[in-house]
Amino acid sequence: MPLPSIKLHGAKQCTAKSKRTGLSCNNLAAYGCKTCRMHGARKAESIKRGEQHPNYVHGRRTLEAQAEQSAVSRKLQQLEDAMHLLGMTTAKRSRGRKANGYCKITSVDEIKKVIG
Ligand SMILES: [Zn+2]
């Protein structure tokens, strides 16, 4: 339960939620952060990304690399759709989760948009 003065003066409160109860934390948020000290308060500018991150090893799992891989995967899945639509193959459809941003190709016009 937060102090009454916190709510009264509009101070930022922690946005973390309990996994167990689903209730919000209600602690006072750390200065310039969304969460309190107990829930990993970090300023956005202090978060290290890419090669600056201490756990960086080879760069294959960075956000940029994952986005690029997802885009290539999406294009391949859409090319498979195009091949089936045009009757170029009778192979089985690939199974599993589709890439982010994937939308099934159902017409020749959509093929032109994706490939063109
Ligand atoms: Zn908190």
PDB file of C-alpha atoms and ligand atoms in Angstrom:
ATOM      1  CA  MET A   1       0.000   0.000   0.000  1.00  0.00           C
ATOM      2  CA  PRO A   2       1.609   3.267  -1.065  1.00  0.00           C
ATOM      3  CA  LEU A   3       1.855   6.222   1.216  1.00  0.00           C
ATOM      4  CA  PRO A   4      -1.053   8.659   0.776  1.00  0.00           C
ATOM      5  CA  SER A   5       1.354  11.478  -0.091  1.00  0.00           C
ATOM      6  CA  ILE A   6       2.662   9.530  -3.110  1.00  0.00           C
ATOM      7  CA  LYS A   7      -0.748   9.394  -4.749  1.00  0.00           C
ATOM      8  CA  LEU A   8      -1.578  12.915  -3.681  1.00  0.00           C
ATOM      9  CA  HIS A   9       1.412  14.526  -5.395  1.00  0.00           C
ATOM     10  CA  GLY A  10       1.397  12.389  -8.534  1.00  0.00           C
ATOM     11  CA  ALA A  11       4.755  10.701  -8.055  1.00  0.00           C
ATOM     12  CA  LYS A  12       5.465   7.838 -10.442  1.00  0.00           C
ATOM     13  CA  GLN A  13       4.729   4.398  -9.124  1.00  0.00           C
ATOM     14  CA  CYS A  14       6.382   1.122 -10.060  1.00  0.00           C
ATOM     15  CA  THR A  15       4.703  -0.560 -13.043  1.00  0.00           C
ATOM     16  CA  ALA A  16       5.755  -4.112 -12.112  1.00  0.00           C
ATOM     17  CA  LYS A  17       3.051  -6.675 -11.412  1.00  0.00           C
ATOM     18  CA  SER A  18       3.207  -9.669  -9.164  1.00  0.00           C
ATOM     19  CA  LYS A  19       3.252 -13.010 -10.979  1.00  0.00           C
ATOM     20  CA  ARG A  20       1.486 -14.627  -8.067  1.00  0.00           C
ATOM     21  CA  THR A  21      -1.296 -12.174  -7.280  1.00  0.00           C
ATOM     22  CA  GLY A  22      -1.439 -10.017 -10.428  1.00  0.00           C
ATOM     23  CA  LEU A  23      -1.445  -6.877  -8.296  1.00  0.00           C
ATOM     24  CA  SER A  24       0.815  -3.951  -9.099  1.00  0.00           C
ATOM     25  CA  CYS A  25       3.828  -3.190  -6.918  1.00  0.00           C
ATOM     26  CA  ASN A  26       2.828   0.368  -5.929  1.00  0.00           C
ATOM     27  CA  ASN A  27       6.289   1.251  -4.637  1.00  0.00           C
ATOM     28  CA  LEU A  28       7.723   4.596  -5.600  1.00  0.00           C
ATOM     29  CA  ALA A  29       9.504   4.407  -8.968  1.00  0.00           C
ATOM     30  CA  ALA A  30      13.216   5.199  -8.998  1.00  0.00           C
ATOM     31  CA  TYR A  31      14.179   8.582 -10.446  1.00  0.00           C
ATOM     32  CA  GLY A  32      13.850   8.536 -14.233  1.00  0.00           C
ATOM     33  CA  CYS A  33      12.735   4.901 -14.302  1.00  0.00           C
ATOM     34  CA  LYS A  34       9.491   2.997 -14.699  1.00  0.00           C
ATOM     35  CA  THR A  35      10.089   0.570 -11.858  1.00  0.00           C
ATOM     36  CA  CYS A  36      11.213   0.638  -8.257  1.00  0.00           C
ATOM     37  CA  ARG A  37      14.589  -0.460  -6.917  1.00  0.00           C
ATOM     38  CA  MET A  38      13.203  -3.919  -6.159  1.00  0.00           C
ATOM     39  CA  HIS A  39      12.083  -4.479  -9.769  1.00  0.00           C
ATOM     40  CA  GLY A  40      15.239  -3.628 -11.655  1.00  0.00           C
ATOM     41  CA  ALA A  41      15.049   0.120 -12.062  1.00  0.00           C
ATOM     42  CA  ARG A  42      17.210   1.144 -15.013  1.00  0.00           C
ATOM     43  CA  LYS A  43      17.241   4.321 -17.031  1.00  0.00           C
ATOM     44  CA  ALA A  44      16.673   3.788 -20.743  1.00  0.00           C
ATOM     45  CA  GLU A  45      19.941   5.554 -21.628  1.00  0.00           C
ATOM     46  CA  SER A  46      21.956   3.332 -19.281  1.00  0.00           C
ATOM     47  CA  ILE A  47      20.817   0.066 -20.888  1.00  0.00           C
ATOM     48  CA  LYS A  48      23.666  -1.279 -23.011  1.00  0.00           C
ATOM     49  CA  ARG A  49      22.849  -2.850 -26.354  1.00  0.00           C
ATOM     50  CA  GLY A  50      24.777  -4.653 -29.075  1.00  0.00           C
ATOM     51  CA  GLU A  51      28.550  -4.780 -28.750  1.00  0.00           C
ATOM     52  CA  GLN A  52      28.485  -2.593 -25.629  1.00  0.00           C
ATOM     53  CA  HIS A  53      26.478  -5.194 -23.691  1.00  0.00           C
ATOM     54  CA  PRO A  54      28.667  -7.204 -21.273  1.00  0.00           C
ATOM     55  CA  ASN A  55      27.219 -10.535 -22.486  1.00  0.00           C
ATOM     56  CA  TYR A  56      27.910  -9.822 -26.165  1.00  0.00           C
ATOM     57  CA  VAL A  57      29.690 -12.810 -27.740  1.00  0.00           C
ATOM     58  CA  HIS A  58      29.275 -13.053 -31.526  1.00  0.00           C
ATOM     59  CA  GLY A  59      26.383 -10.771 -32.506  1.00  0.00           C
ATOM     60  CA  ARG A  60      24.080 -13.471 -33.909  1.00  0.00           C
ATOM     61  CA  ARG A  61      21.481 -12.848 -31.204  1.00  0.00           C
ATOM     62  CA  THR A  62      21.374  -9.059 -31.215  1.00  0.00           C
ATOM     63  CA  LEU A  63      18.054  -7.349 -31.911  1.00  0.00           C
ATOM     64  CA  GLU A  64      19.253  -6.272 -35.348  1.00  0.00           C
ATOM     65  CA  ALA A  65      20.436  -9.777 -36.281  1.00  0.00           C
ATOM     66  CA  GLN A  66      17.186 -11.334 -35.093  1.00  0.00           C
ATOM     67  CA  ALA A  67      15.123  -8.804 -37.053  1.00  0.00           C
ATOM     68  CA  GLU A  68      17.147  -9.508 -40.189  1.00  0.00           C
ATOM     69  CA  GLN A  69      16.762 -13.267 -39.742  1.00  0.00           C
ATOM     70  CA  SER A  70      13.033 -12.857 -39.203  1.00  0.00           C
ATOM     71  CA  ALA A  71      12.700 -10.791 -42.385  1.00  0.00           C
ATOM     72  CA  VAL A  72      14.556 -13.403 -44.445  1.00  0.00           C
ATOM     73  CA  SER A  73      12.472 -16.200 -42.930  1.00  0.00           C
ATOM     74  CA  ARG A  74       9.249 -14.304 -43.659  1.00  0.00           C
ATOM     75  CA  LYS A  75      10.268 -13.817 -47.289  1.00  0.00           C
ATOM     76  CA  LEU A  76      11.106 -17.528 -47.697  1.00  0.00           C
ATOM     77  CA  GLN A  77       7.746 -18.551 -46.249  1.00  0.00           C
ATOM     78  CA  GLN A  78       5.953 -16.173 -48.579  1.00  0.00           C
ATOM     79  CA  LEU A  79       7.944 -17.512 -51.540  1.00  0.00           C
ATOM     80  CA  GLU A  80       6.788 -21.009 -50.559  1.00  0.00           C
ATOM     81  CA  ASP A  81       3.201 -19.726 -50.586  1.00  0.00           C
ATOM     82  CA  ALA A  82       3.789 -18.227 -54.025  1.00  0.00           C
ATOM     83  CA  MET A  83       5.194 -21.499 -55.380  1.00  0.00           C
ATOM     84  CA  HIS A  84       2.156 -23.412 -54.140  1.00  0.00           C
ATOM     85  CA  LEU A  85      -0.195 -20.779 -55.527  1.00  0.00           C
ATOM     86  CA  LEU A  86       1.434 -20.905 -58.961  1.00  0.00           C
ATOM     87  CA  GLY A  87       1.567 -24.713 -58.978  1.00  0.00           C
ATOM     88  CA  MET A  88       5.357 -24.836 -59.127  1.00  0.00           C
ATOM     89  CA  THR A  89       5.608 -27.500 -56.437  1.00  0.00           C
ATOM     90  CA  THR A  90       3.602 -30.266 -54.848  1.00  0.00           C
ATOM     91  CA  ALA A  91       5.837 -30.590 -51.804  1.00  0.00           C
ATOM     92  CA  LYS A  92       4.372 -30.514 -48.324  1.00  0.00           C
ATOM     93  CA  ARG A  93       3.993 -27.194 -46.618  1.00  0.00           C
ATOM     94  CA  SER A  94       6.604 -26.376 -44.034  1.00  0.00           C
ATOM     95  CA  ARG A  95       5.332 -26.747 -40.507  1.00  0.00           C
ATOM     96  CA  GLY A  96       5.708 -24.687 -37.388  1.00  0.00           C
ATOM     97  CA  ARG A  97       5.559 -21.114 -36.315  1.00  0.00           C
ATOM     98  CA  LYS A  98       5.627 -18.477 -39.021  1.00  0.00           C
ATOM     99  CA  ALA A  99       7.964 -15.505 -38.855  1.00  0.00           C
ATOM    100  CA  ASN A 100       6.936 -12.172 -37.374  1.00  0.00           C
ATOM    101  CA  GLY A 101       4.952 -10.103 -39.856  1.00  0.00           C
ATOM    102  CA  TYR A 102       4.126 -13.100 -42.029  1.00  0.00           C
ATOM    103  CA  CYS A 103       0.838 -12.959 -43.920  1.00  0.00           C
ATOM    104  CA  LYS A 104      -0.252 -15.753 -46.195  1.00  0.00           C
ATOM    105  CA  ILE A 105      -0.175 -15.036 -49.928  1.00  0.00           C
ATOM    106  CA  THR A 106      -3.488 -15.859 -51.560  1.00  0.00           C
ATOM    107  CA  SER A 107      -3.395 -14.037 -54.892  1.00  0.00           C
ATOM    108  CA  VAL A 108      -1.038 -13.240 -57.756  1.00  0.00           C
ATOM    109  CA  ASP A 109      -1.172  -9.520 -56.937  1.00  0.00           C
ATOM    110  CA  GLU A 110       0.215 -10.210 -53.480  1.00  0.00           C
ATOM    111  CA  ILE A 111       3.089 -12.173 -55.067  1.00  0.00           C
ATOM    112  CA  LYS A 112       4.005  -9.103 -57.082  1.00  0.00           C
ATOM    113  CA  LYS A 113       3.999  -6.974 -53.932  1.00  0.00           C
ATOM    114  CA  VAL A 114       6.253  -9.371 -52.003  1.00  0.00           C
ATOM    115  CA  ILE A 115       8.715 -10.196 -54.790  1.00  0.00           C
ATOM    116  CA  GLY A 116       8.497  -7.004 -56.806  1.00  0.00           C
TER     117      GLY A 116
HETATM  118 ZN    ZN B   1       8.303  -2.422  -7.817  1.00  0.00          ZN
END
